Amino acid sequence: MTYQDAAEKLKMYGQEHVLKYFDELSENEKSELLEQIELTDFSVIEQGKSGMAAQKGTISPLASLELDEINENKARYTELGIKGIKEGKVAAVLLAGGMGTRLGSDDPKGMYNIGKTKDVYIFQRLIENLMDIVELVQTDIYMFVMTSDKNHGKTVNFFKEHNYFGYKEEYIKFFMQEMAPATDYDGKVYLESKCRISNSPNGNGGWFSSMK
């Protein structure tokens, strides 16, 4: 993306201030900022200001099953689930974009060691749970792992270092969560520095568009 292209895109969304310090940047910093502008979806800001997100429809309670009904139909539900897996209509998605800050860790949350007498990691237990289903059904299941720009490298390397906890590598797919620009109350994008837009993960609700 050229400077002119970036300026036109920012003008379209009223975010021209993002290029305020452009002439003060090094060539590498200029390239990084232009790339970030190109990849940032500023339309989400417009949706928030116009209330578009709230106009998609009405929210009403979903029908639910009670435990007795589930137990009575357990065989049928199990059969339907196995059929869906065997037909390749079922996959697992792990939302792993967060860090373990509240657990006292600077690593991705899934890297947290929950073992008492031996090392056992959150990622490991989730993989082992899925492997139980794979062994039951005798069919491989894809697992999509959503990371963020803050933990993608660490997460991918952790899986590699632990040999994917025994899961078939080709059935684990990593993808990064889309980021949305952070703004003030007037909808103006914040700058983390002179060469970087302040972005935040687009939330768990954005996992599908990120995966797509």
Tab-separated table of N, CA, C and O in Angstrom, residues 70-197:
chain	number	residue	atom	x	y	z
A	70	ILE	N	-32.295	-35.457	27.528
A	70	ILE	CA	-30.996	-35.823	26.960
A	70	ILE	C	-30.678	-37.283	27.265
A	70	ILE	O	-30.277	-38.047	26.386
A	71	ASN	N	-30.878	-37.674	28.505
A	71	ASN	CA	-30.573	-39.057	28.906
A	71	ASN	C	-31.464	-40.067	28.177
A	71	ASN	O	-31.010	-41.140	27.776
A	72	GLU	N	-32.719	-39.714	27.997
A	72	GLU	CA	-33.642	-40.616	27.306
A	72	GLU	C	-33.265	-40.829	25.849
A	72	GLU	O	-33.505	-41.893	25.271
A	73	ASN	N	-32.677	-39.801	25.255
A	73	ASN	CA	-32.338	-39.869	23.826
A	73	ASN	C	-30.830	-39.972	23.593
A	73	ASN	O	-30.344	-39.695	22.484
A	74	LYS	N	-30.094	-40.375	24.614
A	74	LYS	CA	-28.634	-40.394	24.534
A	74	LYS	C	-28.137	-41.226	23.352
A	74	LYS	O	-27.231	-40.822	22.615
A	75	ALA	N	-28.704	-42.408	23.154
A	75	ALA	CA	-28.256	-43.295	22.066
A	75	ALA	C	-28.458	-42.633	20.707
A	75	ALA	O	-27.576	-42.693	19.834
A	76	ARG	N	-29.594	-42.000	20.529
A	76	ARG	CA	-29.888	-41.346	19.249
A	76	ARG	C	-28.953	-40.159	19.015
A	76	ARG	O	-28.434	-39.987	17.903
A	77	TYR	N	-28.746	-39.352	20.047
A	77	TYR	CA	-27.855	-38.199	19.900
A	77	TYR	C	-26.426	-38.652	19.615
A	77	TYR	O	-25.712	-38.051	18.811
A	78	THR	N	-26.003	-39.716	20.286
A	78	THR	CA	-24.658	-40.254	20.057
A	78	THR	C	-24.519	-40.737	18.620
A	78	THR	O	-23.514	-40.476	17.952
A	79	GLU	N	-25.541	-41.420	18.140
A	79	GLU	CA	-25.527	-41.926	16.765
A	79	GLU	C	-25.430	-40.781	15.753
A	79	GLU	O	-24.661	-40.851	14.783
A	80	LEU	N	-26.208	-39.723	15.986
A	80	LEU	CA	-26.185	-38.566	15.095
A	80	LEU	C	-24.818	-37.878	15.114
A	80	LEU	O	-24.297	-37.447	14.076
A	81	GLY	N	-24.232	-37.785	16.314
A	81	GLY	CA	-22.914	-37.157	16.439
A	81	GLY	C	-21.840	-37.935	15.712
A	81	GLY	O	-21.024	-37.356	14.975
A	82	ILE	N	-21.841	-39.245	15.893
A	82	ILE	CA	-20.858	-40.100	15.221
A	82	ILE	C	-21.029	-40.023	13.706
A	82	ILE	O	-20.049	-39.948	12.958
A	83	LYS	N	-22.267	-40.003	13.258
A	83	LYS	CA	-22.552	-39.913	11.817
A	83	LYS	C	-21.982	-38.609	11.249
A	83	LYS	O	-21.345	-38.601	10.187
A	84	GLY	N	-22.189	-37.507	11.974
A	84	GLY	CA	-21.687	-36.214	11.524
A	84	GLY	C	-20.167	-36.177	11.458
A	84	GLY	O	-19.582	-35.626	10.523
A	85	ILE	N	-19.519	-36.800	12.456
A	85	ILE	CA	-18.054	-36.850	12.471
A	85	ILE	C	-17.538	-37.668	11.300
A	85	ILE	O	-16.619	-37.269	10.583
A	86	LYS	N	-18.120	-38.833	11.081
A	86	LYS	CA	-17.667	-39.713	10.004
A	86	LYS	C	-17.869	-39.080	8.631
A	86	LYS	O	-17.134	-39.363	7.682
A	87	GLU	N	-18.879	-38.231	8.508
A	87	GLU	CA	-19.149	-37.564	7.233
A	87	GLU	C	-18.326	-36.285	7.067
A	87	GLU	O	-18.459	-35.572	6.074
A	88	GLY	N	-17.475	-36.002	8.044
A	88	GLY	CA	-16.627	-34.815	7.954
A	88	GLY	C	-17.361	-33.509	8.168
A	88	GLY	O	-16.912	-32.444	7.740
A	89	LYS	N	-18.503	-33.567	8.856
A	89	LYS	CA	-19.315	-32.369	9.077
A	89	LYS	C	-19.042	-31.722	10.436
A	89	LYS	O	-19.644	-30.706	10.770
A	90	VAL	N	-18.142	-32.331	11.208
A	90	VAL	CA	-17.886	-31.851	12.566
A	90	VAL	C	-16.393	-31.570	12.736
A	90	VAL	O	-15.549	-32.339	12.274
A	91	ALA	N	-16.069	-30.460	13.369
A	91	ALA	CA	-14.686	-30.141	13.720
A	91	ALA	C	-14.693	-29.507	15.105
A	91	ALA	O	-15.761	-29.171	15.643
A	92	ALA	N	-13.519	-29.365	15.678
A	92	ALA	CA	-13.390	-28.706	16.981
A	92	ALA	C	-12.716	-27.358	16.776
A	92	ALA	O	-11.816	-27.224	15.944
A	93	VAL	N	-13.173	-26.353	17.517
A	93	VAL	CA	-12.562	-25.028	17.464
A	93	VAL	C	-12.154	-24.629	18.872
A	93	VAL	O	-12.972	-24.665	19.798
A	94	LEU	N	-10.892	-24.277	19.039
A	94	LEU	CA	-10.369	-23.858	20.338
A	94	LEU	C	-10.052	-22.374	20.285
A	94	LEU	O	-9.222	-21.929	19.498
A	95	LEU	N	-10.743	-21.586	21.113
A	95	LEU	CA	-10.506	-20.141	21.164
A	95	LEU	C	-9.370	-19.882	22.152
A	95	LEU	O	-9.565	-19.873	23.366
A	96	ALA	N	-8.168	-19.699	21.610
A	96	ALA	CA	-6.969	-19.636	22.452
A	96	ALA	C	-6.193	-18.347	22.238
A	96	ALA	O	-4.963	-18.335	22.236
A	97	GLY	N	-6.922	-17.247	22.060
A	97	GLY	CA	-6.253	-15.976	21.792
A	97	GLY	C	-5.782	-15.245	23.029
A	97	GLY	O	-5.055	-14.253	22.932
A	98	GLY	N	-6.178	-15.728	24.219
A	98	GLY	CA	-5.877	-15.006	25.447
A	98	GLY	C	-4.566	-15.415	26.108
A	98	GLY	O	-3.994	-16.451	25.811
A	99	MET	N	-4.125	-14.555	27.012
A	99	MET	CA	-2.930	-14.828	27.793
A	99	MET	C	-3.341	-15.268	29.196
A	99	MET	O	-4.472	-15.054	29.633
A	100	GLY	N	-2.389	-15.887	29.913
A	100	GLY	CA	-2.691	-16.409	31.252
A	100	GLY	C	-2.461	-15.420	32.369
A	100	GLY	O	-2.079	-15.810	33.480
A	101	THR	N	-2.718	-14.149	32.101
A	101	THR	CA	-2.432	-13.091	33.076
A	101	THR	C	-3.119	-13.330	34.412
A	101	THR	O	-2.501	-13.225	35.478
A	102	ARG	N	-4.395	-13.686	34.361
A	102	ARG	CA	-5.138	-13.897	35.614
A	102	ARG	C	-4.698	-15.160	36.339
A	102	ARG	O	-5.043	-15.368	37.504
A	103	LEU	N	-3.933	-16.006	35.641
A	103	LEU	CA	-3.380	-17.203	36.272
A	103	LEU	C	-1.960	-16.953	36.778
A	103	LEU	O	-1.302	-17.863	37.271
A	104	GLY	N	-1.501	-15.706	36.614
A	104	GLY	CA	-0.154	-15.362	37.054
A	104	GLY	C	0.910	-15.754	36.051
A	104	GLY	O	2.077	-15.938	36.414
A	105	SER	N	0.526	-15.880	34.770
A	105	SER	CA	1.465	-16.308	33.743
A	105	SER	C	1.484	-15.303	32.603
A	105	SER	O	0.462	-14.715	32.252
A	106	ASP	N	2.656	-15.108	32.013
A	106	ASP	CA	2.791	-14.227	30.857
A	106	ASP	C	2.685	-15.001	29.550
A	106	ASP	O	2.851	-14.437	28.471
A	107	ASP	N	2.442	-16.299	29.633
A	107	ASP	CA	2.325	-17.154	28.454
A	107	ASP	C	0.863	-17.301	28.040
A	107	ASP	O	-0.033	-16.945	28.807
A	108	PRO	N	0.616	-17.843	26.843
A	108	PRO	CA	-0.767	-18.158	26.458
A	108	PRO	C	-1.426	-19.037	27.516
A	108	PRO	O	-0.771	-19.901	28.112
A	109	LYS	N	-2.704	-18.804	27.730
A	109	LYS	CA	-3.420	-19.496	28.811
A	109	LYS	C	-3.312	-21.017	28.711
A	109	LYS	O	-3.191	-21.718	29.723
A	110	GLY	N	-3.353	-21.541	27.481
A	110	GLY	CA	-3.305	-22.986	27.301
A	110	GLY	C	-1.991	-23.624	27.690
A	110	GLY	O	-1.909	-24.845	27.864
A	111	MET	N	-0.940	-22.815	27.863
A	111	MET	CA	0.361	-23.335	28.262
A	111	MET	C	0.471	-23.507	29.775
A	111	MET	O	1.464	-24.035	30.278
A	112	TYR	N	-0.564	-23.093	30.505
A	112	TYR	CA	-0.506	-23.152	31.973
A	112	TYR	C	-0.454	-24.609	32.448
A	112	TYR	O	-1.204	-25.462	31.985
A	113	ASN	N	0.456	-24.861	33.370
A	113	ASN	CA	0.666	-26.215	33.894
A	113	ASN	C	-0.279	-26.458	35.065
A	113	ASN	O	-0.165	-25.831	36.113
A	114	ILE	N	-1.228	-27.391	34.891
A	114	ILE	CA	-2.203	-27.675	35.943
A	114	ILE	C	-1.891	-28.989	36.664
A	114	ILE	O	-2.664	-29.448	37.497
A	115	GLY	N	-0.747	-29.602	36.336
A	115	GLY	CA	-0.393	-30.870	36.962
A	115	GLY	C	0.080	-30.712	38.395
A	115	GLY	O	0.634	-29.680	38.768
A	116	LYS	N	-0.160	-31.730	39.209
A	116	LYS	CA	0.290	-31.726	40.606
A	116	LYS	C	1.529	-32.596	40.785
A	116	LYS	O	2.508	-32.186	41.413
A	117	THR	N	1.473	-33.807	40.253
A	117	THR	CA	2.599	-34.726	40.411
A	117	THR	C	3.427	-34.840	39.131
A	117	THR	O	4.511	-35.418	39.145
A	118	LYS	N	2.916	-34.297	38.028
A	118	LYS	CA	3.650	-34.289	36.761
A	118	LYS	C	3.132	-33.134	35.924
A	118	LYS	O	2.093	-32.544	36.233
A	119	ASP	N	3.873	-32.797	34.876
A	119	ASP	CA	3.461	-31.702	34.008
A	119	ASP	C	2.213	-32.079	33.209
A	119	ASP	O	2.191	-33.094	32.515
A	120	VAL	N	1.191	-31.269	33.335
A	120	VAL	CA	-0.033	-31.422	32.539
A	120	VAL	C	-0.483	-30.010	32.161
A	120	VAL	O	-0.699	-29.174	33.040
A	121	TYR	N	-0.610	-29.762	30.880
A	121	TYR	CA	-0.945	-28.422	30.412
A	121	TYR	C	-2.401	-28.363	29.933
A	121	TYR	O	-2.967	-29.371	29.519
A	122	ILE	N	-2.989	-27.181	30.003
A	122	ILE	CA	-4.385	-27.018	29.585
A	122	ILE	C	-4.563	-27.452	28.132
A	122	ILE	O	-5.506	-28.179	27.806
A	123	PHE	N	-3.653	-27.035	27.248
A	123	PHE	CA	-3.726	-27.476	25.851
A	123	PHE	C	-3.714	-29.002	25.770
A	123	PHE	O	-4.462	-29.604	24.993
A	124	GLN	N	-2.862	-29.608	26.562
A	124	GLN	CA	-2.718	-31.068	26.555
A	124	GLN	C	-4.024	-31.761	26.921
A	124	GLN	O	-4.461	-32.701	26.246
A	125	ARG	N	-4.692	-31.288	27.974
A	125	ARG	CA	-5.936	-31.932	28.408
A	125	ARG	C	-7.027	-31.796	27.347
A	125	ARG	O	-7.802	-32.719	27.110
A	126	LEU	N	-7.080	-30.637	26.702
A	126	LEU	CA	-8.086	-30.434	25.659
A	126	LEU	C	-7.843	-31.371	24.477
A	126	LEU	O	-8.778	-31.955	23.920
A	127	ILE	N	-6.580	-31.511	24.101
A	127	ILE	CA	-6.228	-32.424	23.010
A	127	ILE	C	-6.576	-33.862	23.389
A	127	ILE	O	-7.135	-34.627	22.593
A	128	GLU	N	-6.249	-34.243	24.625
A	128	GLU	CA	-6.529	-35.610	25.069
A	128	GLU	C	-8.025	-35.890	25.104
A	128	GLU	O	-8.464	-37.004	24.784
A	129	ASN	N	-8.820	-34.894	25.477
A	129	ASN	CA	-10.275	-35.063	25.446
A	129	ASN	C	-10.759	-35.327	24.025
A	129	ASN	O	-11.629	-36.186	23.795
A	130	LEU	N	-10.203	-34.600	23.057
A	130	LEU	CA	-10.598	-34.787	21.666
A	130	LEU	C	-10.120	-36.140	21.143
A	130	LEU	O	-10.827	-36.805	20.369
A	131	MET	N	-8.952	-36.564	21.598
A	131	MET	CA	-8.426	-37.860	21.173
A	131	MET	C	-9.321	-39.003	21.646
A	131	MET	O	-9.443	-40.029	20.969
A	132	ASP	N	-9.968	-38.824	22.789
A	132	ASP	CA	-10.910	-39.847	23.267
A	132	ASP	C	-12.037	-40.053	22.255
A	132	ASP	O	-12.471	-41.182	22.010
A	133	ILE	N	-12.515	-38.942	21.677
A	133	ILE	CA	-13.589	-39.022	20.682
A	133	ILE	C	-13.074	-39.653	19.388
A	133	ILE	O	-13.758	-40.483	18.771
A	134	VAL	N	-11.855	-39.268	18.980
A	134	VAL	CA	-11.255	-39.828	17.769
A	134	VAL	C	-11.136	-41.342	17.884
A	134	VAL	O	-11.462	-42.091	16.956
A	135	GLU	N	-10.689	-41.797	19.050
A	135	GLU	CA	-10.532	-43.239	19.268
A	135	GLU	C	-11.885	-43.944	19.304
A	135	GLU	O	-12.030	-45.057	18.797
A	136	LEU	N	-12.892	-43.289	19.885
A	136	LEU	CA	-14.233	-43.878	19.952
A	136	LEU	C	-14.837	-44.039	18.561
A	136	LEU	O	-15.412	-45.076	18.223
A	137	VAL	N	-14.689	-42.993	17.744
A	137	VAL	CA	-15.340	-42.961	16.438
A	137	VAL	C	-14.463	-43.569	15.345
A	137	VAL	O	-14.958	-43.938	14.290
A	138	GLN	N	-13.154	-43.654	15.637
A	138	GLN	CA	-12.191	-44.159	14.644
A	138	GLN	C	-12.182	-43.293	13.384
A	138	GLN	O	-12.113	-43.779	12.258
A	139	THR	N	-12.278	-41.987	13.610
A	139	THR	CA	-12.246	-41.017	12.514
A	139	THR	C	-11.487	-39.786	12.992
A	139	THR	O	-11.736	-39.298	14.098
A	140	ASP	N	-10.575	-39.292	12.165
A	140	ASP	CA	-9.813	-38.103	12.531
A	140	ASP	C	-10.708	-36.864	12.493
A	140	ASP	O	-11.574	-36.740	11.625
A	141	ILE	N	-10.480	-35.963	13.427
A	141	ILE	CA	-11.277	-34.740	13.538
A	141	ILE	C	-10.339	-33.540	13.453
A	141	ILE	O	-9.331	-33.483	14.153
A	142	TYR	N	-10.669	-32.599	12.598
A	142	TYR	CA	-9.868	-31.380	12.520
A	142	TYR	C	-10.064	-30.536	13.774
A	142	TYR	O	-11.171	-30.443	14.307
A	143	MET	N	-8.965	-29.934	14.228
A	143	MET	CA	-9.038	-28.998	15.343
A	143	MET	C	-8.466	-27.661	14.882
A	143	MET	O	-7.308	-27.574	14.469
A	144	PHE	N	-9.283	-26.626	14.915
A	144	PHE	CA	-8.863	-25.285	14.541
A	144	PHE	C	-8.551	-24.502	15.816
A	144	PHE	O	-9.400	-24.390	16.699
A	145	VAL	N	-7.335	-23.980	15.899
A	145	VAL	CA	-6.895	-23.266	17.103
A	145	VAL	C	-6.760	-21.785	16.773
A	145	VAL	O	-5.920	-21.388	15.964
A	146	MET	N	-7.611	-20.966	17.383
A	146	MET	CA	-7.556	-19.527	17.147
A	146	MET	C	-6.583	-18.872	18.123
A	146	MET	O	-6.738	-18.967	19.335
A	147	THR	N	-5.573	-18.209	17.571
A	147	THR	CA	-4.594	-17.488	18.374
A	147	THR	C	-4.800	-15.987	18.176
A	147	THR	O	-5.736	-15.570	17.496
A	148	SER	N	-3.929	-15.180	18.749
A	148	SER	CA	-3.953	-13.739	18.520
A	148	SER	C	-2.552	-13.299	18.113
A	148	SER	O	-1.599	-14.081	18.186
A	149	ASP	N	-2.416	-12.050	17.691
A	149	ASP	CA	-1.091	-11.574	17.293
A	149	ASP	C	-0.134	-11.539	18.472
A	149	ASP	O	1.075	-11.527	18.314
A	150	LYS	N	-0.690	-11.549	19.698
A	150	LYS	CA	0.154	-11.505	20.889
A	150	LYS	C	0.701	-12.880	21.270
A	150	LYS	O	1.706	-12.979	21.970
A	151	ASN	N	0.039	-13.952	20.865
A	151	ASN	CA	0.487	-15.271	21.344
A	151	ASN	C	0.621	-16.328	20.248
A	151	ASN	O	0.852	-17.495	20.548
A	152	HIS	N	0.485	-15.927	18.984
A	152	HIS	CA	0.481	-16.911	17.900
A	152	HIS	C	1.772	-17.733	17.876
A	152	HIS	O	1.736	-18.970	17.882
A	153	GLY	N	2.903	-17.048	17.837
A	153	GLY	CA	4.185	-17.738	17.750
A	153	GLY	C	4.430	-18.677	18.913
A	153	GLY	O	4.836	-19.839	18.723
A	154	LYS	N	4.152	-18.213	20.123
A	154	LYS	CA	4.359	-19.037	21.318
A	154	LYS	C	3.465	-20.272	21.296
A	154	LYS	O	3.882	-21.370	21.668
A	155	THR	N	2.227	-20.081	20.868
A	155	THR	CA	1.272	-21.196	20.847
A	155	THR	C	1.693	-22.260	19.845
A	155	THR	O	1.735	-23.457	20.162
A	156	VAL	N	2.004	-21.837	18.629
A	156	VAL	CA	2.403	-22.784	17.584
A	156	VAL	C	3.671	-23.532	18.002
A	156	VAL	O	3.763	-24.755	17.869
A	157	ASN	N	4.651	-22.801	18.544
A	157	ASN	CA	5.904	-23.439	18.973
A	157	ASN	C	5.677	-24.416	20.115
A	157	ASN	O	6.320	-25.480	20.179
A	158	PHE	N	4.754	-24.080	21.020
A	158	PHE	CA	4.465	-24.960	22.158
A	158	PHE	C	3.900	-26.297	21.678
A	158	PHE	O	4.297	-27.360	22.158
A	159	PHE	N	2.992	-26.230	20.723
A	159	PHE	CA	2.432	-27.470	20.156
A	159	PHE	C	3.531	-28.286	19.475
A	159	PHE	O	3.595	-29.511	19.632
A	160	LYS	N	4.390	-27.612	18.715
A	160	LYS	CA	5.470	-28.318	18.020
A	160	LYS	C	6.425	-28.976	19.017
A	160	LYS	O	6.827	-30.132	18.842
A	161	GLU	N	6.807	-28.220	20.051
A	161	GLU	CA	7.750	-28.732	21.048
A	161	GLU	C	7.215	-29.967	21.760
A	161	GLU	O	7.984	-30.835	22.176
A	162	HIS	N	5.897	-30.059	21.911
A	162	HIS	CA	5.278	-31.199	22.598
A	162	HIS	C	4.678	-32.205	21.621
A	162	HIS	O	3.834	-33.026	22.005
A	163	ASN	N	5.141	-32.119	20.362
A	163	ASN	CA	4.711	-33.075	19.343
A	163	ASN	C	3.191	-33.170	19.263
A	163	ASN	O	2.617	-34.245	19.087
A	164	TYR	N	2.540	-32.010	19.403
A	164	TYR	CA	1.085	-31.893	19.284
A	164	TYR	C	0.348	-32.833	20.248
A	164	TYR	O	-0.792	-33.194	20.031
A	165	PHE	N	1.036	-33.178	21.340
A	165	PHE	CA	0.462	-34.028	22.396
A	165	PHE	C	-0.122	-35.324	21.839
A	165	PHE	O	-1.107	-35.858	22.348
A	166	GLY	N	0.524	-35.817	20.793
A	166	GLY	CA	0.114	-37.104	20.222
A	166	GLY	C	-0.961	-37.007	19.161
A	166	GLY	O	-1.331	-38.020	18.561
A	167	TYR	N	-1.464	-35.785	18.916
A	167	TYR	CA	-2.498	-35.613	17.887
A	167	TYR	C	-1.827	-35.505	16.523
A	167	TYR	O	-0.674	-35.083	16.411
A	168	LYS	N	-2.519	-35.915	15.461
A	168	LYS	CA	-1.942	-35.835	14.124
A	168	LYS	C	-1.765	-34.369	13.714
A	168	LYS	O	-2.734	-33.607	13.686
A	169	GLU	N	-0.524	-34.015	13.406
A	169	GLU	CA	-0.200	-32.619	13.103
A	169	GLU	C	-1.055	-32.047	11.975
A	169	GLU	O	-1.504	-30.895	12.039
A	170	GLU	N	-1.319	-32.866	10.948
A	170	GLU	CA	-2.054	-32.364	9.787
A	170	GLU	C	-3.521	-32.061	10.097
A	170	GLU	O	-4.216	-31.430	9.291
A	171	TYR	N	-3.986	-32.475	11.255
A	171	TYR	CA	-5.381	-32.211	11.633
A	171	TYR	C	-5.508	-31.056	12.626
A	171	TYR	O	-6.592	-30.817	13.168
A	172	ILE	N	-4.400	-30.352	12.863
A	172	ILE	CA	-4.452	-29.156	13.706
A	172	ILE	C	-4.117	-27.952	12.836
A	172	ILE	O	-3.058	-27.890	12.217
A	173	LYS	N	-5.033	-26.997	12.781
A	173	LYS	CA	-4.869	-25.812	11.955
A	173	LYS	C	-4.913	-24.566	12.832
A	173	LYS	O	-5.868	-24.375	13.598
A	174	PHE	N	-3.884	-23.732	12.749
A	174	PHE	CA	-3.832	-22.497	13.527
A	174	PHE	C	-4.290	-21.326	12.656
A	174	PHE	O	-3.986	-21.259	11.471
A	175	PHE	N	-5.028	-20.411	13.245
A	175	PHE	CA	-5.391	-19.184	12.539
A	175	PHE	C	-5.440	-18.045	13.552
A	175	PHE	O	-5.748	-18.251	14.727
A	176	MET	N	-5.100	-16.849	13.082
A	176	MET	CA	-5.047	-15.706	13.986
A	176	MET	C	-6.384	-14.978	14.042
A	176	MET	O	-7.053	-14.796	13.019
A	177	GLN	N	-6.731	-14.558	15.236
A	177	GLN	CA	-7.954	-13.798	15.454
A	177	GLN	C	-7.828	-12.423	14.794
A	177	GLN	O	-6.789	-11.770	14.876
A	178	GLU	N	-8.878	-11.992	14.129
A	178	GLU	CA	-8.883	-10.660	13.549
A	178	GLU	C	-8.830	-9.607	14.658
A	178	GLU	O	-9.321	-9.825	15.763
A	179	MET	N	-8.225	-8.493	14.330
A	179	MET	CA	-8.108	-7.407	15.299
A	179	MET	C	-9.012	-6.247	14.873
A	179	MET	O	-9.215	-6.007	13.677
A	180	ALA	N	-9.535	-5.538	15.837
A	180	ALA	CA	-10.350	-4.357	15.570
A	180	ALA	C	-9.647	-3.146	16.184
A	180	ALA	O	-9.073	-3.249	17.272
A	181	PRO	N	-9.648	-2.004	15.512
A	181	PRO	CA	-8.965	-0.822	16.049
A	181	PRO	C	-9.653	-0.311	17.315
A	181	PRO	O	-10.876	-0.262	17.392
A	182	ALA	N	-8.838	0.044	18.303
A	182	ALA	CA	-9.362	0.619	19.547
A	182	ALA	C	-9.568	2.115	19.337
A	182	ALA	O	-8.723	2.794	18.738
A	183	THR	N	-10.691	2.629	19.822
A	183	THR	CA	-11.022	4.040	19.577
A	183	THR	C	-11.429	4.755	20.861
A	183	THR	O	-11.738	4.127	21.875
A	184	ASP	N	-11.457	6.090	20.781
A	184	ASP	CA	-12.003	6.881	21.874
A	184	ASP	C	-13.519	6.970	21.688
A	184	ASP	O	-14.087	6.361	20.771
A	185	TYR	N	-14.186	7.731	22.549
A	185	TYR	CA	-15.652	7.803	22.492
A	185	TYR	C	-16.171	8.499	21.236
A	185	TYR	O	-17.345	8.387	20.887
A	186	ASP	N	-15.271	9.201	20.551
A	186	ASP	CA	-15.671	9.875	19.309
A	186	ASP	C	-15.379	9.029	18.079
A	186	ASP	O	-15.557	9.486	16.944
A	187	GLY	N	-14.910	7.788	18.309
A	187	GLY	CA	-14.631	6.902	17.194
A	187	GLY	C	-13.296	7.132	16.518
A	187	GLY	O	-13.054	6.619	15.420
A	188	LYS	N	-12.414	7.899	17.161
A	188	LYS	CA	-11.091	8.146	16.607
A	188	LYS	C	-10.126	7.055	17.081
A	188	LYS	O	-10.050	6.764	18.278
A	189	VAL	N	-9.386	6.491	16.135
A	189	VAL	CA	-8.475	5.390	16.434
A	189	VAL	C	-7.310	5.868	17.302
A	189	VAL	O	-6.720	6.911	17.051
A	190	TYR	N	-6.993	5.076	18.323
A	190	TYR	CA	-5.831	5.358	19.158
A	190	TYR	C	-4.562	4.904	18.461
A	190	TYR	O	-4.568	3.943	17.686
A	191	LEU	N	-3.458	5.573	18.766
A	191	LEU	CA	-2.141	5.155	18.301
A	191	LEU	C	-1.348	4.619	19.485
A	191	LEU	O	-1.234	5.289	20.507
A	192	GLU	N	-0.821	3.395	19.339
A	192	GLU	CA	0.039	2.813	20.369
A	192	GLU	C	1.365	3.538	20.399
A	192	GLU	O	1.976	3.726	21.440
A	193	SER	N	1.817	3.902	19.223
A	193	SER	CA	3.045	4.682	19.051
A	193	SER	C	2.879	5.477	17.765
A	193	SER	O	1.825	5.413	17.120
A	194	LYS	N	3.906	6.194	17.376
A	194	LYS	CA	3.807	7.003	16.164
A	194	LYS	C	3.648	6.151	14.907
A	194	LYS	O	3.209	6.658	13.867
A	195	CYS	N	4.000	4.869	15.027
A	195	CYS	CA	3.961	4.010	13.834
A	195	CYS	C	3.062	2.791	14.006
A	195	CYS	O	3.128	1.850	13.218
A	196	ARG	N	2.213	2.812	15.029
A	196	ARG	CA	1.383	1.628	15.246
A	196	ARG	C	0.003	1.996	15.773
A	196	ARG	O	-0.141	2.714	16.755
A	197	ILE	N	-1.029	1.468	15.079
A	197	ILE	CA	-2.411	1.632	15.514
A	197	ILE	C	-2.671	0.706	16.694
A	197	ILE	O	-2.187	-0.420	16.737
